[in-house]
Amino acid sequence: MQRTVSVVAPLCFRLQAQPLVQSRQLSCVQPGCPQDVLRRTPLYDFHLAHGGKMVAFAGWSLPVQYRDSHVDSHLHTRRHCSLFDVSHMLQTKIFGHDRVKLMESIVVGDIAELKPNQGILSLFTNEAGGILDDLIVTNTSEGHLYVVSNAGCWDKDLALMQDKVKEFQNKGSDVGLEVVDNALLALQGPTAAQVLQAGVTDDLRKMPFMTSAVMEVFGVSGCRVTRCGYTGEDGVEISVPAIAAVHLATALLKNPEVKLAGLAARDSLRLEAGLCLYGNDIDEHTTPVEGSLSWTLGKRRRTAMDFPGAKIIVPQLKGEVQKRRVGLVCEGAPVRAHSPILSTEGTVIGAVTSGCPSPSLKKNVAMGYVPFKYSRPGTQLLVEVRRKQQMTVVSKMPFVPTNYYTLK
């Protein structure tokens, strides 16, 4: 989408979002809207009232930041907790007796092994082994699979799942699909559980990372709370009826620990945590092994080789791949997506896919793809920024240690 820039986003986010003039005329909220009309979340007016600087992202109008600077917002999330509106994500339910079989026909993970209310990060793949999207699948105790996938892949993901449902139904299988028309709020940071506990009766100490439960949250019934997020910190994502989204956000903000945060902080936080942004760091031309996401491949699924692209992906686990996603810690000017990566001899060997200054480390960090022989941590390389070469070193990820909550 090409739009005139009128709000300057923080540097680390300029490649992920396209700023636009704030306008209350952008009212379309459904998939399939015209290209020049942005969808709104139920919190759109709430964001404007709180000083949100709205940008275009994946067809939605979302806040890139609020009154606090991007760096202050980022560091507040690391030290306290922040509230993010992620209602643009696609939420779906897959139900029916054959729901697990259906899901395993399009993802690489072992869905059958999930315990009630347990979830995993998985991948949609194609027959060439490429990644169509990353998603979270939760096996709910209510008898359906709860799926959350990326807004940028909304139409593609929904079509994939709907087509597969029709295929299974035509064969007599018991499956169905429902789009969940809820808002989705992410409360992220080391004090997130403490803040949320004040508004729920469930004991959050019994909910480890990647588990989920339906509960009443600050007086709003029917909320699905999942212990997950995309910042590397402890936190939750709350699927809340759209009509109650503003009430819940307002209730959470009453705690001084909580501040609103936007896309800019979300981007730098996920990069510090070594997490991929679909369309930048992984795409249909990247396999899970090349993307350093082999851990998403279920052991049973590897043996059975019964997921899309298995004939390409599984052999890569035992051999060298042509390229691999690596972390980079860089000297000099901040590194941006598309910056060339060079060997120390000056030969271009790859490209940066995400990069920004790390507010936590006060260093420049990035991700990119290099040939396998250059992927070992500690390998010295060069990156080209504004036609100047500067030193970089391959680094293990995450750059900042993750703080996911596990039962002791």
mmCIF file of C-alpha atoms in Angstrom:
data_model
loop_
_atom_site.group_PDB
_atom_site.id
_atom_site.type_symbol
_atom_site.label_atom_id
_atom_site.label_comp_id
_atom_site.label_asym_id
_atom_site.label_seq_id
_atom_site.Cartn_x
_atom_site.Cartn_y
_atom_site.Cartn_z
ATOM 1 C CA MET A 1 0.000 0.000 0.000
ATOM 2 C CA GLN A 2 1.508 3.341 -1.046
ATOM 3 C CA ARG A 3 0.535 6.301 1.114
ATOM 4 C CA THR A 4 1.903 9.778 1.805
ATOM 5 C CA VAL A 5 3.983 9.785 4.984
ATOM 6 C CA SER A 6 2.775 12.327 7.501
ATOM 7 C CA VAL A 7 3.741 10.811 10.850
ATOM 8 C CA VAL A 8 7.398 9.878 11.300
ATOM 9 C CA ALA A 9 7.767 6.449 12.881
ATOM 10 C CA PRO A 10 10.798 5.462 14.985
ATOM 11 C CA LEU A 11 13.682 4.291 12.823
ATOM 12 C CA CYS A 12 13.482 0.628 13.759
ATOM 13 C CA PHE A 13 9.904 0.495 12.509
ATOM 14 C CA ARG A 14 10.045 2.373 9.230
ATOM 15 C CA LEU A 15 10.356 -0.799 7.217
ATOM 16 C CA GLN A 16 7.406 -2.478 8.874
ATOM 17 C CA ALA A 17 4.765 0.269 8.842
ATOM 18 C CA GLN A 18 3.561 3.050 6.592
ATOM 19 C CA PRO A 19 2.408 6.164 8.475
ATOM 20 C CA LEU A 20 -0.720 8.009 7.402
ATOM 21 C CA VAL A 21 -2.787 11.032 8.255
ATOM 22 C CA GLN A 22 -5.025 10.341 11.252
ATOM 23 C CA SER A 23 -8.545 10.122 9.871
ATOM 24 C CA ARG A 24 -11.866 9.048 11.299
ATOM 25 C CA GLN A 25 -13.122 8.402 7.772
ATOM 26 C CA LEU A 26 -11.308 5.064 7.608
ATOM 27 C CA SER A 27 -14.111 2.878 8.845
ATOM 28 C CA CYS A 28 -13.845 -0.457 7.059
ATOM 29 C CA VAL A 29 -13.205 -3.314 9.485
ATOM 30 C CA GLN A 30 -13.784 -6.386 7.347
ATOM 31 C CA PRO A 31 -11.449 -8.430 5.119
ATOM 32 C CA GLY A 32 -11.734 -7.652 1.429
ATOM 33 C CA CYS A 33 -11.982 -3.874 1.905
ATOM 34 C CA PRO A 34 -10.626 -1.599 -0.851
ATOM 35 C CA GLN A 35 -6.849 -1.177 -0.789
ATOM 36 C CA ASP A 36 -7.054 2.489 0.235
ATOM 37 C CA VAL A 37 -9.330 1.904 3.238
ATOM 38 C CA LEU A 38 -7.867 0.676 6.518
ATOM 39 C CA ARG A 39 -9.544 -1.620 8.983
ATOM 40 C CA ARG A 40 -9.965 -0.466 12.570
ATOM 41 C CA THR A 41 -9.800 -2.383 15.818
ATOM 42 C CA PRO A 42 -12.445 -1.818 18.522
ATOM 43 C CA LEU A 43 -9.847 0.345 20.325
ATOM 44 C CA TYR A 44 -9.300 2.835 17.468
ATOM 45 C CA ASP A 45 -10.931 5.837 19.208
ATOM 46 C CA PHE A 46 -9.325 4.771 22.493
ATOM 47 C CA HIS A 47 -5.882 5.001 20.857
ATOM 48 C CA LEU A 48 -6.572 8.497 19.519
ATOM 49 C CA ALA A 49 -7.831 9.640 22.926
ATOM 50 C CA HIS A 50 -4.582 8.452 24.513
ATOM 51 C CA GLY A 51 -2.290 10.145 22.008
ATOM 52 C CA GLY A 52 -1.714 7.192 19.724
ATOM 53 C CA LYS A 53 0.155 8.014 16.510
ATOM 54 C CA MET A 54 -1.672 5.899 13.971
ATOM 55 C CA VAL A 55 0.013 4.154 11.054
ATOM 56 C CA ALA A 56 -1.002 1.725 8.351
ATOM 57 C CA PHE A 57 0.065 -1.828 9.146
ATOM 58 C CA ALA A 58 -1.077 -4.961 7.313
ATOM 59 C CA GLY A 59 -4.223 -3.157 6.159
ATOM 60 C CA TRP A 60 -5.098 -1.855 9.630
ATOM 61 C CA SER A 61 -4.829 1.518 11.348
ATOM 62 C CA LEU A 62 -2.762 0.883 14.495
ATOM 63 C CA PRO A 63 -0.723 2.981 16.957
ATOM 64 C CA VAL A 64 3.008 2.999 16.291
ATOM 65 C CA GLN A 65 3.598 4.756 19.621
ATOM 66 C CA TYR A 66 1.895 7.025 22.150
ATOM 67 C CA ARG A 67 3.125 10.096 24.009
ATOM 68 C CA ASP A 68 6.159 8.288 25.437
ATOM 69 C CA SER A 69 9.148 7.791 23.174
ATOM 70 C CA HIS A 70 9.673 4.431 21.516
ATOM 71 C CA VAL A 71 12.727 3.727 23.704
ATOM 72 C CA ASP A 72 10.907 4.642 26.937
ATOM 73 C CA SER A 73 8.004 2.399 25.941
ATOM 74 C CA HIS A 74 10.353 -0.475 25.105
ATOM 75 C CA LEU A 75 12.211 -0.214 28.423
ATOM 76 C CA HIS A 76 8.979 0.133 30.407
ATOM 77 C CA THR A 77 7.884 -3.220 28.963
ATOM 78 C CA ARG A 78 11.155 -4.846 30.026
ATOM 79 C CA ARG A 79 10.953 -3.407 33.566
ATOM 80 C CA HIS A 80 7.196 -3.204 34.269
ATOM 81 C CA CYS A 81 4.468 -4.062 31.732
ATOM 82 C CA SER A 82 2.791 -2.613 28.674
ATOM 83 C CA LEU A 83 -0.553 -3.056 26.978
ATOM 84 C CA PHE A 84 -0.595 -3.708 23.219
ATOM 85 C CA ASP A 85 -3.616 -3.825 20.923
ATOM 86 C CA VAL A 86 -3.143 -6.881 18.707
ATOM 87 C CA SER A 87 -6.780 -7.136 17.636
ATOM 88 C CA HIS A 88 -5.685 -7.112 14.004
ATOM 89 C CA MET A 89 -4.553 -10.731 14.363
ATOM 90 C CA LEU A 90 -6.786 -13.394 12.813
ATOM 91 C CA GLN A 91 -8.511 -15.500 15.493
ATOM 92 C CA THR A 92 -10.300 -18.678 14.468
ATOM 93 C CA LYS A 93 -11.872 -21.777 15.990
ATOM 94 C CA ILE A 94 -11.527 -25.198 14.374
ATOM 95 C CA PHE A 95 -14.100 -27.625 15.747
ATOM 96 C CA GLY A 96 -15.457 -31.080 15.092
ATOM 97 C CA HIS A 97 -14.288 -34.634 15.779
ATOM 98 C CA ASP A 98 -11.626 -34.452 13.050
ATOM 99 C CA ARG A 99 -10.255 -31.002 13.968
ATOM 100 C CA VAL A 100 -6.790 -32.278 14.959
ATOM 101 C CA LYS A 101 -6.428 -34.312 11.795
ATOM 102 C CA LEU A 102 -7.393 -31.275 9.743
ATOM 103 C CA MET A 103 -4.942 -28.983 11.503
ATOM 104 C CA GLU A 104 -2.101 -31.450 11.169
ATOM 105 C CA SER A 105 -2.727 -31.555 7.410
ATOM 106 C CA ILE A 106 -1.612 -27.918 7.104
ATOM 107 C CA VAL A 107 0.884 -27.318 9.957
ATOM 108 C CA VAL A 108 4.207 -28.873 11.003
ATOM 109 C CA GLY A 109 3.473 -29.226 14.732
ATOM 110 C CA ASP A 110 2.239 -32.187 16.769
ATOM 111 C CA ILE A 111 -1.271 -30.988 17.606
ATOM 112 C CA ALA A 112 -2.445 -34.411 18.792
ATOM 113 C CA GLU A 113 -0.005 -34.393 21.712
ATOM 114 C CA LEU A 114 -1.275 -31.105 23.150
ATOM 115 C CA LYS A 115 -2.889 -31.369 26.559
ATOM 116 C CA PRO A 116 -6.174 -29.553 27.243
ATOM 117 C CA ASN A 117 -5.590 -25.780 27.165
ATOM 118 C CA GLN A 118 -2.007 -26.172 25.960
ATOM 119 C CA GLY A 119 -0.743 -24.365 22.866
ATOM 120 C CA ILE A 120 2.258 -24.314 20.562
ATOM 121 C CA LEU A 121 3.806 -22.048 17.978
ATOM 122 C CA SER A 122 3.542 -23.743 14.602
ATOM 123 C CA LEU A 123 3.889 -23.016 10.892
ATOM 124 C CA PHE A 124 1.717 -23.309 7.827
ATOM 125 C CA THR A 125 3.940 -24.699 5.046
ATOM 126 C CA ASN A 126 3.541 -25.330 1.330
ATOM 127 C CA GLU A 127 4.604 -28.367 -0.692
ATOM 128 C CA ALA A 128 7.908 -26.669 -1.567
ATOM 129 C CA GLY A 129 8.722 -26.429 2.151
ATOM 130 C CA GLY A 130 8.157 -22.672 2.324
ATOM 131 C CA ILE A 131 6.546 -20.988 5.318
ATOM 132 C CA LEU A 132 3.079 -19.588 4.585
ATOM 133 C CA ASP A 133 2.703 -18.095 8.070
ATOM 134 C CA ASP A 134 3.496 -18.653 11.737
ATOM 135 C CA LEU A 135 0.621 -19.182 14.167
ATOM 136 C CA ILE A 136 -0.330 -20.328 17.642
ATOM 137 C CA VAL A 137 -2.612 -23.344 18.004
ATOM 138 C CA THR A 138 -4.269 -24.055 21.370
ATOM 139 C CA ASN A 139 -6.132 -27.260 22.183
ATOM 140 C CA THR A 140 -8.947 -25.839 24.296
ATOM 141 C CA SER A 141 -10.850 -27.782 26.925
ATOM 142 C CA GLU A 142 -14.053 -26.533 25.262
ATOM 143 C CA GLY A 143 -13.637 -28.966 22.361
ATOM 144 C CA HIS A 144 -12.115 -26.777 19.659
ATOM 145 C CA LEU A 145 -8.724 -25.551 18.478
ATOM 146 C CA TYR A 146 -8.120 -21.833 18.997
ATOM 147 C CA VAL A 147 -5.835 -20.441 16.293
ATOM 148 C CA VAL A 148 -4.159 -17.030 16.155
ATOM 149 C CA SER A 149 -2.294 -16.034 12.982
ATOM 150 C CA ASN A 150 -0.907 -12.879 11.393
ATOM 151 C CA ALA A 151 -3.025 -10.012 10.105
ATOM 152 C CA GLY A 152 -0.799 -9.621 7.067
ATOM 153 C CA CYS A 153 -1.745 -13.154 6.028
ATOM 154 C CA TRP A 154 -5.426 -12.866 7.017
ATOM 155 C CA ASP A 155 -6.946 -13.581 3.602
ATOM 156 C CA LYS A 156 -4.376 -16.234 2.705
ATOM 157 C CA ASP A 157 -4.627 -18.065 6.033
ATOM 158 C CA LEU A 158 -8.415 -17.970 6.144
ATOM 159 C CA ALA A 159 -8.655 -19.271 2.572
ATOM 160 C CA LEU A 160 -6.194 -22.069 3.382
ATOM 161 C CA MET A 161 -8.190 -23.202 6.409
ATOM 162 C CA GLN A 162 -11.589 -22.810 4.730
ATOM 163 C CA ASP A 163 -10.479 -24.776 1.663
ATOM 164 C CA LYS A 164 -9.123 -27.549 3.869
ATOM 165 C CA VAL A 165 -12.374 -27.632 5.871
ATOM 166 C CA LYS A 166 -14.380 -28.011 2.645
ATOM 167 C CA GLU A 167 -12.015 -30.743 1.442
ATOM 168 C CA PHE A 168 -12.442 -32.678 4.690
ATOM 169 C CA GLN A 169 -16.213 -32.155 4.750
ATOM 170 C CA ASN A 170 -16.477 -33.464 1.180
ATOM 171 C CA LYS A 171 -14.809 -36.652 2.391
ATOM 172 C CA GLY A 172 -17.327 -36.998 5.198
ATOM 173 C CA SER A 173 -15.139 -35.669 8.032
ATOM 174 C CA ASP A 174 -16.619 -33.812 10.996
ATOM 175 C CA VAL A 175 -14.914 -30.380 10.926
ATOM 176 C CA GLY A 176 -15.911 -26.723 10.933
ATOM 177 C CA LEU A 177 -14.392 -23.258 11.153
ATOM 178 C CA GLU A 178 -15.493 -20.034 12.832
ATOM 179 C CA VAL A 179 -13.804 -16.634 12.762
ATOM 180 C CA VAL A 180 -13.647 -15.195 16.288
ATOM 181 C CA ASP A 181 -14.799 -11.571 16.219
ATOM 182 C CA ASN A 182 -13.042 -10.633 19.473
ATOM 183 C CA ALA A 183 -10.518 -7.957 20.288
ATOM 184 C CA LEU A 184 -7.086 -9.207 21.380
ATOM 185 C CA LEU A 185 -5.032 -7.407 24.028
ATOM 186 C CA ALA A 186 -1.449 -8.319 24.939
ATOM 187 C CA LEU A 187 -0.260 -7.422 28.444
ATOM 188 C CA GLN A 188 3.502 -7.941 28.425
ATOM 189 C CA GLY A 189 6.254 -7.518 31.000
ATOM 190 C CA PRO A 190 7.558 -8.882 34.312
ATOM 191 C CA THR A 191 4.656 -7.438 36.330
ATOM 192 C CA ALA A 192 1.909 -8.462 33.857
ATOM 193 C CA ALA A 193 0.697 -11.434 35.907
ATOM 194 C CA GLN A 194 0.609 -9.365 39.093
ATOM 195 C CA VAL A 195 -1.496 -6.723 37.349
ATOM 196 C CA LEU A 196 -3.889 -9.241 35.822
ATOM 197 C CA GLN A 197 -4.254 -11.279 39.017
ATOM 198 C CA ALA A 198 -6.096 -8.350 40.621
ATOM 199 C CA GLY A 199 -8.873 -8.775 38.058
ATOM 200 C CA VAL A 200 -9.299 -12.565 37.944
ATOM 201 C CA THR A 201 -10.147 -15.316 40.409
ATOM 202 C CA ASP A 202 -8.079 -17.988 38.647
ATOM 203 C CA ASP A 203 -4.614 -18.520 40.159
ATOM 204 C CA LEU A 204 -2.232 -17.352 37.430
ATOM 205 C CA ARG A 205 0.675 -19.064 39.211
ATOM 206 C CA LYS A 206 -0.791 -22.325 37.906
ATOM 207 C CA MET A 207 -0.748 -21.115 34.284
ATOM 208 C CA PRO A 208 2.689 -21.596 32.702
ATOM 209 C CA PHE A 209 3.854 -20.304 29.342
ATOM 210 C CA MET A 210 1.676 -21.419 26.398
ATOM 211 C CA THR A 211 -1.334 -22.473 28.469
ATOM 212 C CA SER A 212 -4.785 -20.953 28.237
ATOM 213 C CA ALA A 213 -8.089 -20.676 30.081
ATOM 214 C CA VAL A 214 -11.449 -18.933 29.761
ATOM 215 C CA MET A 215 -12.188 -16.647 32.695
ATOM 216 C CA GLU A 216 -13.796 -13.418 33.816
ATOM 217 C CA VAL A 217 -11.314 -10.529 33.612
ATOM 218 C CA PHE A 218 -12.069 -7.275 35.465
ATOM 219 C CA GLY A 219 -15.778 -8.031 35.245
ATOM 220 C CA VAL A 220 -15.782 -9.131 31.601
ATOM 221 C CA SER A 221 -16.928 -12.744 31.243
ATOM 222 C CA GLY A 222 -15.917 -15.084 28.445
ATOM 223 C CA CYS A 223 -12.323 -13.888 28.031
ATOM 224 C CA ARG A 224 -9.689 -16.360 26.852
ATOM 225 C CA VAL A 225 -6.402 -15.670 28.630
ATOM 226 C CA THR A 226 -3.295 -17.274 27.108
ATOM 227 C CA ARG A 227 0.123 -17.066 28.795
ATOM 228 C CA CYS A 228 2.117 -15.988 25.759
ATOM 229 C CA GLY A 229 3.245 -12.960 23.801
ATOM 230 C CA TYR A 230 5.829 -11.742 21.332
ATOM 231 C CA THR A 231 8.194 -9.678 23.458
ATOM 232 C CA GLY A 232 10.306 -12.309 25.216
ATOM 233 C CA GLU A 233 8.762 -11.298 28.544
ATOM 234 C CA ASP A 234 6.180 -12.991 30.722
ATOM 235 C CA GLY A 235 2.695 -11.903 29.782
ATOM 236 C CA VAL A 236 -0.702 -12.811 28.445
ATOM 237 C CA GLU A 237 -2.882 -12.305 25.408
ATOM 238 C CA ILE A 238 -6.545 -11.737 26.258
ATOM 239 C CA SER A 239 -9.223 -12.486 23.672
ATOM 240 C CA VAL A 240 -12.095 -10.285 24.809
ATOM 241 C CA PRO A 241 -15.536 -9.594 23.302
ATOM 242 C CA ALA A 242 -15.128 -6.522 21.110
ATOM 243 C CA ILE A 243 -17.839 -4.589 22.923
ATOM 244 C CA ALA A 244 -15.869 -4.855 26.199
ATOM 245 C CA ALA A 245 -12.378 -4.123 24.835
ATOM 246 C CA VAL A 246 -12.304 -0.468 25.906
ATOM 247 C CA HIS A 247 -13.599 -1.347 29.374
ATOM 248 C CA LEU A 248 -10.856 -3.945 29.840
ATOM 249 C CA ALA A 249 -8.088 -1.697 28.507
ATOM 250 C CA THR A 250 -9.243 1.117 30.791
ATOM 251 C CA ALA A 251 -9.314 -1.206 33.809
ATOM 252 C CA LEU A 252 -5.775 -2.433 33.124
ATOM 253 C CA LEU A 253 -4.440 1.107 32.676
ATOM 254 C CA LYS A 254 -5.656 2.084 36.139
ATOM 255 C CA ASN A 255 -2.647 0.197 37.513
ATOM 256 C CA PRO A 256 0.415 2.501 37.411
ATOM 257 C CA GLU A 257 2.544 -0.460 36.319
ATOM 258 C CA VAL A 258 0.769 -0.453 32.948
ATOM 259 C CA LYS A 259 1.426 1.865 30.013
ATOM 260 C CA LEU A 260 0.210 1.680 26.453
ATOM 261 C CA ALA A 261 2.731 0.575 23.819
ATOM 262 C CA GLY A 262 2.604 0.489 20.051
ATOM 263 C CA LEU A 263 4.020 -1.276 17.044
ATOM 264 C CA ALA A 264 7.469 0.339 17.300
ATOM 265 C CA ALA A 265 8.148 -1.078 20.772
ATOM 266 C CA ARG A 266 6.598 -4.409 19.800
ATOM 267 C CA ASP A 267 9.008 -4.625 16.862
ATOM 268 C CA SER A 268 12.189 -3.863 18.812
ATOM 269 C CA LEU A 269 11.100 -6.114 21.690
ATOM 270 C CA ARG A 270 10.481 -9.087 19.393
ATOM 271 C CA LEU A 271 13.801 -8.485 17.629
ATOM 272 C CA GLU A 272 15.711 -8.494 20.927
ATOM 273 C CA ALA A 273 13.925 -11.776 21.700
ATOM 274 C CA GLY A 274 15.045 -13.263 18.361
ATOM 275 C CA LEU A 275 11.457 -13.652 17.131
ATOM 276 C CA CYS A 276 10.554 -13.515 13.456
ATOM 277 C CA LEU A 277 8.354 -11.008 11.672
ATOM 278 C CA TYR A 278 6.535 -12.808 8.886
ATOM 279 C CA GLY A 279 7.236 -11.257 5.514
ATOM 280 C CA ASN A 280 10.607 -9.942 6.684
ATOM 281 C CA ASP A 281 12.437 -12.784 8.424
ATOM 282 C CA ILE A 282 10.459 -15.744 7.072
ATOM 283 C CA ASP A 283 8.265 -16.188 4.014
ATOM 284 C CA GLU A 284 7.155 -18.650 1.343
ATOM 285 C CA HIS A 285 10.730 -18.897 0.050
ATOM 286 C CA THR A 286 12.130 -19.865 3.465
ATOM 287 C CA THR A 287 11.932 -23.341 5.007
ATOM 288 C CA PRO A 288 11.681 -23.887 8.779
ATOM 289 C CA VAL A 289 15.241 -25.246 8.842
ATOM 290 C CA GLU A 290 16.630 -22.269 6.938
ATOM 291 C CA GLY A 291 14.685 -19.980 9.259
ATOM 292 C CA SER A 292 16.228 -21.637 12.363
ATOM 293 C CA LEU A 293 12.769 -22.872 13.335
ATOM 294 C CA SER A 294 13.448 -26.619 13.257
ATOM 295 C CA TRP A 295 12.161 -26.845 16.844
ATOM 296 C CA THR A 296 8.620 -26.254 15.539
ATOM 297 C CA LEU A 297 8.698 -29.605 13.707
ATOM 298 C CA GLY A 298 7.007 -32.223 15.882
ATOM 299 C CA LYS A 299 9.080 -35.392 16.386
ATOM 300 C CA ARG A 300 6.205 -37.633 15.368
ATOM 301 C CA ARG A 301 5.548 -35.445 12.349
ATOM 302 C CA ARG A 302 9.197 -35.662 11.261
ATOM 303 C CA THR A 303 9.054 -39.444 11.347
ATOM 304 C CA ALA A 304 5.704 -39.665 9.585
ATOM 305 C CA MET A 305 6.675 -36.945 7.067
ATOM 306 C CA ASP A 306 2.980 -36.156 6.728
ATOM 307 C CA PHE A 307 2.939 -32.353 6.647
ATOM 308 C CA PRO A 308 3.159 -30.108 3.561
ATOM 309 C CA GLY A 309 6.727 -29.849 2.297
ATOM 310 C CA ALA A 310 8.031 -32.672 4.495
ATOM 311 C CA LYS A 311 9.966 -34.229 1.625
ATOM 312 C CA ILE A 312 11.942 -30.999 1.320
ATOM 313 C CA ILE A 313 12.140 -29.997 4.989
ATOM 314 C CA VAL A 314 12.974 -33.256 6.794
ATOM 315 C CA PRO A 315 16.135 -34.047 4.756
ATOM 316 C CA GLN A 316 17.402 -30.538 5.572
ATOM 317 C CA LEU A 317 17.500 -31.493 9.255
ATOM 318 C CA LYS A 318 20.366 -33.911 8.570
ATOM 319 C CA GLY A 319 22.282 -31.943 5.965
ATOM 320 C CA GLU A 320 23.558 -28.442 5.341
ATOM 321 C CA VAL A 321 21.094 -25.895 4.024
ATOM 322 C CA GLN A 322 22.058 -23.225 1.540
ATOM 323 C CA LYS A 323 21.197 -20.404 3.919
ATOM 324 C CA ARG A 324 20.322 -19.933 7.575
ATOM 325 C CA ARG A 325 18.782 -17.155 9.646
ATOM 326 C CA VAL A 326 21.314 -15.758 12.132
ATOM 327 C CA GLY A 327 21.532 -12.999 14.692
ATOM 328 C CA LEU A 328 23.992 -10.165 14.183
ATOM 329 C CA VAL A 329 25.474 -7.643 16.612
ATOM 330 C CA CYS A 330 26.757 -4.707 14.608
ATOM 331 C CA GLU A 331 29.122 -1.782 15.066
ATOM 332 C CA GLY A 332 28.586 1.685 13.647
ATOM 333 C CA ALA A 333 25.319 2.973 12.228
ATOM 334 C CA PRO A 334 22.046 1.049 12.791
ATOM 335 C CA VAL A 335 21.481 -1.762 10.300
ATOM 336 C CA ARG A 336 18.212 -1.942 8.368
ATOM 337 C CA ALA A 337 16.379 -4.618 6.420
ATOM 338 C CA HIS A 338 17.841 -5.273 2.965
ATOM 339 C CA SER A 339 21.352 -4.151 4.015
ATOM 340 C CA PRO A 340 23.900 -6.428 2.298
ATOM 341 C CA ILE A 341 25.880 -8.878 4.445
ATOM 342 C CA LEU A 342 29.450 -9.475 3.219
ATOM 343 C CA SER A 343 32.311 -11.818 4.013
ATOM 344 C CA THR A 344 35.420 -10.204 5.484
ATOM 345 C CA GLU A 345 36.834 -10.377 1.947
ATOM 346 C CA GLY A 346 34.075 -8.065 0.777
ATOM 347 C CA THR A 347 31.886 -10.548 -1.142
ATOM 348 C CA VAL A 348 28.123 -10.150 -0.716
ATOM 349 C CA ILE A 349 26.853 -13.371 0.892
ATOM 350 C CA GLY A 350 23.408 -12.431 2.234
ATOM 351 C CA ALA A 351 21.057 -9.716 3.430
ATOM 352 C CA VAL A 352 19.634 -8.307 6.643
ATOM 353 C CA THR A 353 15.904 -8.982 7.177
ATOM 354 C CA SER A 354 15.328 -6.985 10.407
ATOM 355 C CA GLY A 355 17.505 -4.579 12.326
ATOM 356 C CA CYS A 356 17.415 -1.750 14.861
ATOM 357 C CA PRO A 357 19.283 -0.286 17.830
ATOM 358 C CA SER A 358 18.598 -2.407 20.914
ATOM 359 C CA PRO A 359 17.283 -0.160 23.711
ATOM 360 C CA SER A 360 18.137 -2.837 26.295
ATOM 361 C CA LEU A 361 21.685 -3.573 25.118
ATOM 362 C CA LYS A 362 22.549 -0.172 23.638
ATOM 363 C CA LYS A 363 23.969 -2.014 20.636
ATOM 364 C CA ASN A 364 22.753 -2.484 17.078
ATOM 365 C CA VAL A 365 21.157 -5.886 16.535
ATOM 366 C CA ALA A 366 19.817 -7.528 13.412
ATOM 367 C CA MET A 367 18.735 -10.775 11.778
ATOM 368 C CA GLY A 368 19.611 -11.948 8.327
ATOM 369 C CA TYR A 369 20.425 -14.893 6.095
ATOM 370 C CA VAL A 370 23.917 -16.138 5.304
ATOM 371 C CA PRO A 371 25.290 -19.358 3.780
ATOM 372 C CA PHE A 372 25.530 -22.220 6.270
ATOM 373 C CA LYS A 373 29.338 -22.008 6.560
ATOM 374 C CA TYR A 374 29.067 -18.439 7.867
ATOM 375 C CA SER A 375 26.316 -19.176 10.414
ATOM 376 C CA ARG A 376 28.418 -20.214 13.413
ATOM 377 C CA PRO A 377 28.158 -17.764 16.364
ATOM 378 C CA GLY A 378 31.282 -15.655 16.636
ATOM 379 C CA THR A 379 31.869 -15.506 12.882
ATOM 380 C CA GLN A 380 33.140 -12.076 11.828
ATOM 381 C CA LEU A 381 31.341 -10.517 8.872
ATOM 382 C CA LEU A 382 30.627 -7.112 7.340
ATOM 383 C CA VAL A 383 27.392 -5.234 6.693
ATOM 384 C CA GLU A 384 26.944 -2.387 4.277
ATOM 385 C CA VAL A 385 25.091 0.667 5.573
ATOM 386 C CA ARG A 386 24.760 3.744 3.370
ATOM 387 C CA ARG A 387 27.485 2.393 1.081
ATOM 388 C CA LYS A 388 29.915 2.024 3.992
ATOM 389 C CA GLN A 389 31.096 -1.310 5.335
ATOM 390 C CA GLN A 390 31.143 -1.952 9.071
ATOM 391 C CA MET A 391 31.960 -4.914 11.261
ATOM 392 C CA THR A 392 29.356 -7.342 12.552
ATOM 393 C CA VAL A 393 29.524 -10.666 14.356
ATOM 394 C CA VAL A 394 27.135 -13.608 14.203
ATOM 395 C CA SER A 395 25.405 -13.897 17.577
ATOM 396 C CA LYS A 396 23.219 -16.435 19.326
ATOM 397 C CA MET A 397 19.586 -15.458 19.768
ATOM 398 C CA PRO A 398 17.748 -14.253 21.724
ATOM 399 C CA PHE A 399 19.899 -11.162 22.149
ATOM 400 C CA VAL A 400 18.141 -10.451 25.459
ATOM 401 C CA PRO A 401 17.327 -13.477 27.693
ATOM 402 C CA THR A 402 13.652 -14.450 27.615
ATOM 403 C CA ASN A 403 11.574 -14.445 30.806
ATOM 404 C CA TYR A 404 8.721 -16.831 30.003
ATOM 405 C CA TYR A 405 6.920 -18.152 33.068
ATOM 406 C CA THR A 406 7.368 -21.854 33.776
ATOM 407 C CA LEU A 407 6.188 -23.821 36.782
ATOM 408 C CA LYS A 408 9.002 -24.248 39.270
#
